Coordinates of C-alpha atoms in Angstrom, one line a residue:
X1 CA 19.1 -11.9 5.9
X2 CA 21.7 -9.3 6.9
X3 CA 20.1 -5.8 5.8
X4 CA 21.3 -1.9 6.7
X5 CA 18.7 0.3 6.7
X6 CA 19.6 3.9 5.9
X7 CA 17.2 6.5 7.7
X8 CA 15.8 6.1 10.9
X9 CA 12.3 8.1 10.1
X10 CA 8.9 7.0 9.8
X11 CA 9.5 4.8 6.7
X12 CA 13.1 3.3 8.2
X13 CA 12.2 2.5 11.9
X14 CA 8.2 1.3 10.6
X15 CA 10.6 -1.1 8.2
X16 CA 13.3 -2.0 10.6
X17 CA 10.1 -3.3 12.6
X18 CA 8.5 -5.4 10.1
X19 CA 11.7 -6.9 9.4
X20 CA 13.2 -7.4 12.9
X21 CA 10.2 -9.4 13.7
X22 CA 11.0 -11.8 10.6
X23 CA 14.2 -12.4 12.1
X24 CA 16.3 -10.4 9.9
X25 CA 19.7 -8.9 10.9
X26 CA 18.9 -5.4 11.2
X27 CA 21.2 -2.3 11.1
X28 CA 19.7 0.9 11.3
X29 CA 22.0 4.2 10.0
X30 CA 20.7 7.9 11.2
X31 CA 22.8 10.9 12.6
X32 CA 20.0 11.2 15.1
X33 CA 21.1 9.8 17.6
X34 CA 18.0 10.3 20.3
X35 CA 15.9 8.5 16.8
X36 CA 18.1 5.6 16.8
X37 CA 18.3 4.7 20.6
X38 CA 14.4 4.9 20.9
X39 CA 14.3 2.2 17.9
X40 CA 17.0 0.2 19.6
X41 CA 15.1 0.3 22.8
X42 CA 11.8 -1.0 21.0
X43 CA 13.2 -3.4 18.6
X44 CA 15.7 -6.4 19.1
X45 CA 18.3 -4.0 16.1
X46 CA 21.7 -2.1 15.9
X47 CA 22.2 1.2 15.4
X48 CA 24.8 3.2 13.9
X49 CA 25.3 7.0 14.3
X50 CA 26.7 8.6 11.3
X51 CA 25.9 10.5 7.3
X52 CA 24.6 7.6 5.7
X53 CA 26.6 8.2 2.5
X54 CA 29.9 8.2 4.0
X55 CA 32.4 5.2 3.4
X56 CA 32.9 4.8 7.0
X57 CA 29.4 4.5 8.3
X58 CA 28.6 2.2 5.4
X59 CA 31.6 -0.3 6.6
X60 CA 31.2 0.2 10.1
X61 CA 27.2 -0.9 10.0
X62 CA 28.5 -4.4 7.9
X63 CA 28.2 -3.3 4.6
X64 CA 31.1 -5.6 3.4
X65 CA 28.9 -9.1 4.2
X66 CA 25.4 -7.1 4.1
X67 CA 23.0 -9.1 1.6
X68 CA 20.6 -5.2 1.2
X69 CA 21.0 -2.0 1.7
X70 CA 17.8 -0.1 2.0
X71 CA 18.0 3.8 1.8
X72 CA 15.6 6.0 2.9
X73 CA 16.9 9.0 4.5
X74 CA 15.0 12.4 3.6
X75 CA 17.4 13.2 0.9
X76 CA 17.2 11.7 -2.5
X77 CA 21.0 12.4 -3.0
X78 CA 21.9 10.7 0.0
X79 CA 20.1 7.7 -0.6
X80 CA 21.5 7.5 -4.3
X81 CA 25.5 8.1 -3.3
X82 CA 25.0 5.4 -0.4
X83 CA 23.5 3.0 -3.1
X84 CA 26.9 3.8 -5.1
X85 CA 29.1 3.4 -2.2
X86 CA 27.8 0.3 -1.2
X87 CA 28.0 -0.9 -4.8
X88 CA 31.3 -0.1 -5.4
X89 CA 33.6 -0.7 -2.8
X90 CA 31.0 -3.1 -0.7
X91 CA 29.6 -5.2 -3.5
X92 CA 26.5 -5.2 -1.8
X93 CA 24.1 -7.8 -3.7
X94 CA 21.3 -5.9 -3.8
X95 CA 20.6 -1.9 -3.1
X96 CA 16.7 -0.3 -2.8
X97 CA 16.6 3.7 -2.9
X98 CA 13.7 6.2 -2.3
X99 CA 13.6 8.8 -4.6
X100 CA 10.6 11.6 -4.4
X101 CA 12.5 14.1 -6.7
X102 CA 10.4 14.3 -9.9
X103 CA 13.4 15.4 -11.8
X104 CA 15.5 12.3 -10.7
X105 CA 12.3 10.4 -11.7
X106 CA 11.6 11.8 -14.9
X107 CA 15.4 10.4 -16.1
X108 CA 14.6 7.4 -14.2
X109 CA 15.7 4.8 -17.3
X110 CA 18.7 6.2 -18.0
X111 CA 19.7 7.1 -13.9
X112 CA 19.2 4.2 -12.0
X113 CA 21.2 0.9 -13.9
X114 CA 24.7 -0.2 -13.0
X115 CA 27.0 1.6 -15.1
X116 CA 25.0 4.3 -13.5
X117 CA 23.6 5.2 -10.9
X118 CA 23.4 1.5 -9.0
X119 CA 20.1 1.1 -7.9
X120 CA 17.9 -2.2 -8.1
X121 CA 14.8 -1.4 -7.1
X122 CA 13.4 2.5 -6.8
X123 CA 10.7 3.4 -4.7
X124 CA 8.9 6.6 -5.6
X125 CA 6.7 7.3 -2.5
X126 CA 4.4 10.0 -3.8
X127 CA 3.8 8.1 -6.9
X128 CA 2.5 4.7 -4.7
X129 CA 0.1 7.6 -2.9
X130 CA -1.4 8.6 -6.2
X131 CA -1.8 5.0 -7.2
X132 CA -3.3 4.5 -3.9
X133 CA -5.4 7.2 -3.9
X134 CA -6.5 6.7 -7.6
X135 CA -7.7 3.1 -6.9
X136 CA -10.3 4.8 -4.1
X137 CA -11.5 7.0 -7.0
X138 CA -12.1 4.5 -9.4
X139 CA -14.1 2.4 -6.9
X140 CA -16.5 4.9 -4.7
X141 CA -16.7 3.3 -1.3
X142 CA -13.9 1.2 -1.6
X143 CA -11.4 1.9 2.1
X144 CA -8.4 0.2 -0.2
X145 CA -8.2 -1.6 -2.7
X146 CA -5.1 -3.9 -3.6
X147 CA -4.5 -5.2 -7.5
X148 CA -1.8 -8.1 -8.4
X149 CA -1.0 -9.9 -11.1
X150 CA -0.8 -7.4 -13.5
X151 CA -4.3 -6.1 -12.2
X152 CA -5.9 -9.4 -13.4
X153 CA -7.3 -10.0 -9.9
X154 CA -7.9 -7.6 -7.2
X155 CA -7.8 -7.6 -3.1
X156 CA -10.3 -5.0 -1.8
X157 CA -11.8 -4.0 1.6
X158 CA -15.3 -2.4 2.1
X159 CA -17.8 -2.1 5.0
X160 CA -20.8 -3.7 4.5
X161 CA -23.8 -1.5 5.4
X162 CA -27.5 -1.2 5.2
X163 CA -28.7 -1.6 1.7
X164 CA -26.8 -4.0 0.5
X165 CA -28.0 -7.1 -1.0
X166 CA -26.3 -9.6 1.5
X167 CA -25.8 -8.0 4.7
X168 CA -28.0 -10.1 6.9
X169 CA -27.7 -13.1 4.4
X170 CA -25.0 -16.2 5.0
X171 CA -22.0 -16.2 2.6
X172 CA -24.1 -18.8 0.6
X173 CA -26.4 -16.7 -0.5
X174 CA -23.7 -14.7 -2.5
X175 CA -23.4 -17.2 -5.4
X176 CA -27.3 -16.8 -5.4
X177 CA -27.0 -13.3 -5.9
X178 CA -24.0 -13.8 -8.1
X179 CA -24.3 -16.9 -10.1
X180 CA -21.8 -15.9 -13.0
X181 CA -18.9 -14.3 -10.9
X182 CA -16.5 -15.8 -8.8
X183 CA -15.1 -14.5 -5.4
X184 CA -14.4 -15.2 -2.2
X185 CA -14.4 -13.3 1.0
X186 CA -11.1 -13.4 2.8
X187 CA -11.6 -12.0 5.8
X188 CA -14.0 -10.4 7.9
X189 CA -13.0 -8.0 10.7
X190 CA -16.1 -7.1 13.2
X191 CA -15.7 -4.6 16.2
X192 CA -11.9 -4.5 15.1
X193 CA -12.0 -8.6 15.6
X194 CA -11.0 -10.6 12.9
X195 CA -13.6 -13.5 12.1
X196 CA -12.7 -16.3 9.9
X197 CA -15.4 -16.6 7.1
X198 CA -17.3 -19.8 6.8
X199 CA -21.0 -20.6 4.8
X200 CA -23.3 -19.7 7.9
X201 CA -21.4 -16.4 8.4
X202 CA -23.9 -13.8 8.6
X203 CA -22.9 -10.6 7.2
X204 CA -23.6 -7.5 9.6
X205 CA -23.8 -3.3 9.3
X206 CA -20.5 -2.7 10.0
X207 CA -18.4 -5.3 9.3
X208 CA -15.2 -4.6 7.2
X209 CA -15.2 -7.1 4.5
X210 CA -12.2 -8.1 2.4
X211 CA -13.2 -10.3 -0.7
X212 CA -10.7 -11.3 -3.4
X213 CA -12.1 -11.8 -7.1
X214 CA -11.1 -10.7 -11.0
X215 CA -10.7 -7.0 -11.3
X216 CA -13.3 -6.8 -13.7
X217 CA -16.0 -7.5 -11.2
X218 CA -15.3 -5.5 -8.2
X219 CA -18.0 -3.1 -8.7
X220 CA -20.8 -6.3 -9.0
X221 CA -19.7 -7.5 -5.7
X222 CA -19.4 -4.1 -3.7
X223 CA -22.8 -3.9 -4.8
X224 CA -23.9 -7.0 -2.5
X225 CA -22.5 -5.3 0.5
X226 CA -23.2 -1.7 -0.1
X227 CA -25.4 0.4 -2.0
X228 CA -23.3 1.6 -4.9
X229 CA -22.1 5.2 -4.8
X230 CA -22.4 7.1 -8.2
X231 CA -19.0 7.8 -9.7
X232 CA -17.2 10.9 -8.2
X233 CA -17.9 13.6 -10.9
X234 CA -17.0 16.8 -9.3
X235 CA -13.4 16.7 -7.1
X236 CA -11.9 19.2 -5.2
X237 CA -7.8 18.7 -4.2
X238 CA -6.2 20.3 -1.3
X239 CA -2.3 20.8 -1.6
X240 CA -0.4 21.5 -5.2
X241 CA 2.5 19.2 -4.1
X242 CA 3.2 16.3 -5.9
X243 CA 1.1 14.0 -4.9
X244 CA -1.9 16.8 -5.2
X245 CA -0.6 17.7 -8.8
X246 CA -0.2 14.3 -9.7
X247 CA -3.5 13.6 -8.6
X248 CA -5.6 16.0 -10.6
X249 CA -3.0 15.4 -13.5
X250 CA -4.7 11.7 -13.3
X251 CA -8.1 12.7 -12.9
X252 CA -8.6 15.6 -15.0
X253 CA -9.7 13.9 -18.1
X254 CA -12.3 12.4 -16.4
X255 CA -13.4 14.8 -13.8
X256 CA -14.3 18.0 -12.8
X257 CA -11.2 18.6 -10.6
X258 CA -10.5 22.0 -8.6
X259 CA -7.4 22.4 -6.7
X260 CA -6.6 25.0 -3.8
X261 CA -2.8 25.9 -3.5
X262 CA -2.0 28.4 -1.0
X263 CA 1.7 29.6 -2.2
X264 CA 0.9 31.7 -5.3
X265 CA 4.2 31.1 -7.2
X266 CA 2.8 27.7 -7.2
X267 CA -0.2 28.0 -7.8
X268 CA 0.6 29.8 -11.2
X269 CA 3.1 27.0 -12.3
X270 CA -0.1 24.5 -11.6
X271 CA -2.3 26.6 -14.0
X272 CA 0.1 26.5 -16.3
X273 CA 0.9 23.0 -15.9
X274 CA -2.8 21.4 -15.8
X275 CA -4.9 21.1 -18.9
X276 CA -8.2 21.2 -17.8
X277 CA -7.9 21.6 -13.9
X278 CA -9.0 25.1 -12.0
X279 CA -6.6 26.2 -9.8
X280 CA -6.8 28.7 -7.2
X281 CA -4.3 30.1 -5.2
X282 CA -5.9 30.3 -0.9
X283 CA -6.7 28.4 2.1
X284 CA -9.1 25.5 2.1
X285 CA -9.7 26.3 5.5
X286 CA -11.4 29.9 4.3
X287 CA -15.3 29.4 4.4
X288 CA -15.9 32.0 2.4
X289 CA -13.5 30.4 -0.6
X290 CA -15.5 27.1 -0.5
X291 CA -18.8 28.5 -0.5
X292 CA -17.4 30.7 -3.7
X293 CA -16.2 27.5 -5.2
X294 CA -19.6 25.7 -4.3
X295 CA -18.3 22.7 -1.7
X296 CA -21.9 21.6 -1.6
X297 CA -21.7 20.6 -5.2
X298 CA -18.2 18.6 -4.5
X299 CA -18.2 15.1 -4.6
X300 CA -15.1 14.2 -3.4
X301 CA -12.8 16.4 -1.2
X302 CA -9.0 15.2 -1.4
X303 CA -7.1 17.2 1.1
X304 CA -3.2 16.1 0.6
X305 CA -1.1 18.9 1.8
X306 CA 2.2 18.2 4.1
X307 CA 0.5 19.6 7.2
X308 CA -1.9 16.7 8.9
X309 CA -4.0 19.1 11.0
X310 CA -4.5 21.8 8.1
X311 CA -5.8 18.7 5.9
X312 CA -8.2 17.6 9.2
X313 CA -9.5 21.2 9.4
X314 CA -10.1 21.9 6.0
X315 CA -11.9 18.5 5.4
X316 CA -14.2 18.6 8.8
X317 CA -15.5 22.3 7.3
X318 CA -15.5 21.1 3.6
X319 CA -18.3 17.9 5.2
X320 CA -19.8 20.4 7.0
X321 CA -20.2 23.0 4.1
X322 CA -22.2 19.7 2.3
X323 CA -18.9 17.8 0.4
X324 CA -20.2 14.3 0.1
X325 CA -16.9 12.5 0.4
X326 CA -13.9 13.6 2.4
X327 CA -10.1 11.9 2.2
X328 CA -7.2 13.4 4.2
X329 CA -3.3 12.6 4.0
X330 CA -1.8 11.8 7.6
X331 CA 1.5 11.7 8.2
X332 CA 0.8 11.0 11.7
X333 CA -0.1 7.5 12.4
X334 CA -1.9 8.4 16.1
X335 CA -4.4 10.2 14.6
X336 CA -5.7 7.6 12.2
X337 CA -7.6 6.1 14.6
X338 CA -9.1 9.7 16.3
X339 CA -10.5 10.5 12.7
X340 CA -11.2 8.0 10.5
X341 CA -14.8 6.6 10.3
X342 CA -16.6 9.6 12.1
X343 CA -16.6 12.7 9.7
X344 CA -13.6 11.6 8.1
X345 CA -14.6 8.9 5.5
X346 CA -11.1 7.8 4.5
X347 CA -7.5 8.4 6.0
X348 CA -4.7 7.6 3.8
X349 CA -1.0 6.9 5.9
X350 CA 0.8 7.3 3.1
X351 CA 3.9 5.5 4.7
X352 CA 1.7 2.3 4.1
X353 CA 2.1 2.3 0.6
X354 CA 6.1 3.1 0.8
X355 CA 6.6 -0.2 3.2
X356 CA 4.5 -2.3 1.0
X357 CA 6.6 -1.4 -1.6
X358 CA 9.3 -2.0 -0.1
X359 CA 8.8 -5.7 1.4
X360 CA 7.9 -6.8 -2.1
X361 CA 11.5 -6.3 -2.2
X362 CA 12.7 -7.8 0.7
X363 CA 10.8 -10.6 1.1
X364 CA 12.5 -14.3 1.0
X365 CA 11.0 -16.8 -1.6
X366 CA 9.5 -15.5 -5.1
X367 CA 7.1 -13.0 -3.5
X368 CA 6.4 -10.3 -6.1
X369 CA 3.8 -7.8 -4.7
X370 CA 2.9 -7.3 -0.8
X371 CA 0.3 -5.0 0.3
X372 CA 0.1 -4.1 4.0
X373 CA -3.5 -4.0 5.8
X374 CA -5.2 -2.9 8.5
X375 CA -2.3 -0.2 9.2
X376 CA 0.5 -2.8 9.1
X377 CA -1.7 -5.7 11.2
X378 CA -2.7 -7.8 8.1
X379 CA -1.1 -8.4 5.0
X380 CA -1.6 -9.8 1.2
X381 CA 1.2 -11.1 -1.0
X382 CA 1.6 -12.6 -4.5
X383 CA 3.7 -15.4 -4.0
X384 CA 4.8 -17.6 -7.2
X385 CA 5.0 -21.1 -7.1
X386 CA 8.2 -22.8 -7.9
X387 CA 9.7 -26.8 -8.5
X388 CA 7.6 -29.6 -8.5
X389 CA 6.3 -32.1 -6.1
X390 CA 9.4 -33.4 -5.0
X391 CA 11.0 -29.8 -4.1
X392 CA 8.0 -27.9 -3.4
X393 CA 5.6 -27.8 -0.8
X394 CA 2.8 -26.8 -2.3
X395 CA 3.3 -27.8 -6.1
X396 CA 1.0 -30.7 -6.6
X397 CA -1.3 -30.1 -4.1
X398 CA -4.4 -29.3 -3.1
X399 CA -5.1 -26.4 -1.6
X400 CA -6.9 -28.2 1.7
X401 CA -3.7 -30.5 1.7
X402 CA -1.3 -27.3 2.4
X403 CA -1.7 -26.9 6.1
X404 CA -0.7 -22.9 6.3
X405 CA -0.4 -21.0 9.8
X406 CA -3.7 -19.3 11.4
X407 CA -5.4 -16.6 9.7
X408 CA -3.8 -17.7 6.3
X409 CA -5.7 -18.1 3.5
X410 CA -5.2 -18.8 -0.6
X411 CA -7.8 -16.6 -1.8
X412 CA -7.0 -16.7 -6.0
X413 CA -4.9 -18.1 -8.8
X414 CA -3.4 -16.8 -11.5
X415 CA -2.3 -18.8 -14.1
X416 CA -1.2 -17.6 -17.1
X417 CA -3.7 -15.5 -18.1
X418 CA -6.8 -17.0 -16.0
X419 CA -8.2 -15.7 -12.8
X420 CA -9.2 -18.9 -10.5
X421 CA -11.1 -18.1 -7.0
X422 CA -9.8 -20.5 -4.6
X423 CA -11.4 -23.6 -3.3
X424 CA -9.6 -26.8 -1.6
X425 CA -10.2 -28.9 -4.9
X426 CA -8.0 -26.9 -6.5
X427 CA -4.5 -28.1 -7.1
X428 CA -0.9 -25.7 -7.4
X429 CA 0.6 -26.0 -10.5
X430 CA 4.1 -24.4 -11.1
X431 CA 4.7 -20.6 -12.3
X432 CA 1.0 -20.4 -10.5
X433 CA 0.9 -16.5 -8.8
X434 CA -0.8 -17.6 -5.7
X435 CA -2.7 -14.6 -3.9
X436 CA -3.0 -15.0 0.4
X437 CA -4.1 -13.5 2.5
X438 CA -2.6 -13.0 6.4
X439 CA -5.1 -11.7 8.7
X440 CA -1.6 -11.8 11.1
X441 CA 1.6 -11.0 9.4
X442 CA 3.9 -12.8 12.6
X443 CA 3.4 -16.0 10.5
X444 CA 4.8 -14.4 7.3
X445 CA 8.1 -16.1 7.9
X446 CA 5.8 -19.4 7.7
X447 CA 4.0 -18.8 5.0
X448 CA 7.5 -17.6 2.9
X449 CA 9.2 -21.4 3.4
X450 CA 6.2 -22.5 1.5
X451 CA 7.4 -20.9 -1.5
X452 CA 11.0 -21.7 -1.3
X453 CA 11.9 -24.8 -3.6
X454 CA 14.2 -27.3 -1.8
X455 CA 15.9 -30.4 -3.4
X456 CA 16.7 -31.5 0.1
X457 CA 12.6 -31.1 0.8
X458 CA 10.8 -34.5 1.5

């Protein structure tokens, strides 16, 4: 597939890297030039110097015989005049946009269509962060957790610790413990190893565990690998920006939520804004502000400014000062690893969420949802099954009759409106939304011929 990608930031050159290993055509646009030669230099690409937007740039990076255009430069109008551009005087099949402008958003229905503004598919980064973050709310001790399907059946990564029913148990013993609910679990990573499940896999302290079963049950099997943390009552949000607003606009129903904003013009509108949310205009990094606001009572801390190290800070005092739970925004994917796990419970990269997004897009075959894992090492996808047994390769078989690459793994049907847990017994039917897991993503070009009908296929 020949694609332009528009922006060479975080977001572009982590996308022009997914996709350049999946043997795309890659062109990536930025007017920073030093940016684009260090991409070119890394990935197998071609770069073009130039304002994305312009006419020009757009035909010089192939936007005539370009199947996509993805933009994602740091301004919203940009990204929406290049979509035009490259719909009306390019005909370019299919055109993707970020947008993080709440007032673009708000009009989205009537914006983005073709007699419009010609956009196919818009990708609202703060809003996939508030999802994101929201999901680790509703499920205390959850590190992610990944819905498809129309949240019929759900991916979702915990570590298994002490206190838990089946850590030091085999994997038979969960149907034991859980003789009425179905699941499976995926994958197990150990010391940052991946270990491929089997029946006389002993569960261990430690281990990150990623099991796939209906939505409805996630809590009943967190509760085999972890004692179950009480629902977060009492929240405390650091930042007022969109994703923090949007955040305690979500939660305040439910919760106690507090937020800290430090510009007071800002803080006002929040107050003004929010129902039943407190808001406070200071620094979270004041000791004297959190012991006034009673951190020891908190039992979540959310810090989700703009500024990595003032969210770092401010969370390391707010544990310190007694918060029970701490979760910090990083822009900055180096220091994921330097924080998370120690006082740090949960780092969010929010770029994760924005690239997921995106390659549900991309993606060849009927692949409908992808979540990225493990910072971009693992992946899940909803894939749906297509043709029949003549034109398919896996319609009309059994699952242990589809030989998929290493590390791949069917973990649930849906069909129609029925959650099925994997086993090999089970046969593909078409229209099936097949859920897999990829413990590697290199073999994602593998796994996508699966799902791509054929009439020529024997």
């Amino acid at each position: 597939m020949k694609i332009i990608i528009l922006g060479a930031g975080q977001v572009g050159g982590t996308l022009a890297g997914n996709l350049v290993s999946e043997n795309n055509d890659i062109t990536l646009v930025d007017e920073d030039l030093d940016r684009l030669h260090q991409l070119q230099s890394k990935y197998d690409l071609r770069v073009i110097q130039g304002n994305a937007a312009y006419p020009q740039t757009l035909r010089q990076a192939g936007a005539e015989d370009a199947d996509m255009v993805i933009a994602v430069t740091c301004s919203d109008e940009t990204n929406m005049i290049a979509c035009q551009i490259a719909y009306t005087l390019f005909n370019t099949p299919t055109r993707i946009a970020r947008i993080r402008s709440s007032s673009y958003l708000r009009e989205k229905e009537q914006l983005f269509k073709p007699n419009a503004i010609p956009v196919d598919h818009l990708i609202a980064p703060e809003q996939l962060v508030i999802d994101y973050i929201y999901k680790l709310v509703e499920y205390p001790g959850a590190l992610q957790v990944v819905s498809f399907a129309e949240n019929k059946v759900s991916l979702v990564v915990v570590n298994a610790y002490y206190g838990g029913p089946l850590v030091g148990d085999d994997l038979t013993s969960l149907k034991d413990h859980l003789p009425h609910i179905n699941t499976q679990i995926a994958a197990i990573f150990r010391n940052g190893r991946h270990i491929r499940p089997q029946n006389s896999t002993i569960i261990e302290a430690g281990d990150e565990v990623f099991f796939v079963v209906a939505t409805e049950h996630i809590r009943a099997v967190m509760s085999e690998l972890q004692r179950l943390e009480k629902p977060y009552k009492r929240i405390m949000i650091v930042g007022g920006g969109n994703v923090g607003a949007g955040l305690a606009k979500r939660l305040e129903e439910d919760c106690k939520v507090k937020l800290i904003e430090k510009k007071p013009q800002r803080a006002e509108l929040l107050a003004e804004r929010l129902q039943n949310t407190v808001v406070f205009c200071g620094d979270a990094s004041d000791e004297q502000l959190l012991s006034e606001e009673h951190i020891e009572q908190i039992d979540l801390f959310l810090a989700v400014t703009n500024d990595d190290e003032a969210n770092i800070m401010s969370a390391m005092l707010a544990k310190r000062m007694g918060a029970k739970k701490v979760i910090v925004l990083v822009q900055r994917y180096a220091y994921i690893d330097l924080v998370q796990g120690g006082i740090i419970d949960i780092v969010v990269y929010p770029q994760q969420a924005t690239i997921s997004a995106l390659l549900g897009h991309v993606r060849k075959a009927d692949i409908v949802n992808v979540s990225t894992l493990r910072r971009g090492v693992a992946e899940a996808i909803e894939a749906i099954a297509h043709g029949d047994k003549k034109t398919s390769r896996v319609v009309g078989k059994s699952i242990d009759k589809i030989k998929l690459p290493p590390g791949t793994t069917i973990s649930a049907i849906v069909r129609g409106n029925d959650v099925i847990i994997a086993n090999n017994t089970i046969e593909i039917q078409q229209d099936d939304h097949i859920i897999i897991l990829l413990t590697d993503k290199k073999y994602i070009t593998e796994v996508e011929k699966f799902f791509q009908p054929s009439p020529l296929f024997l």
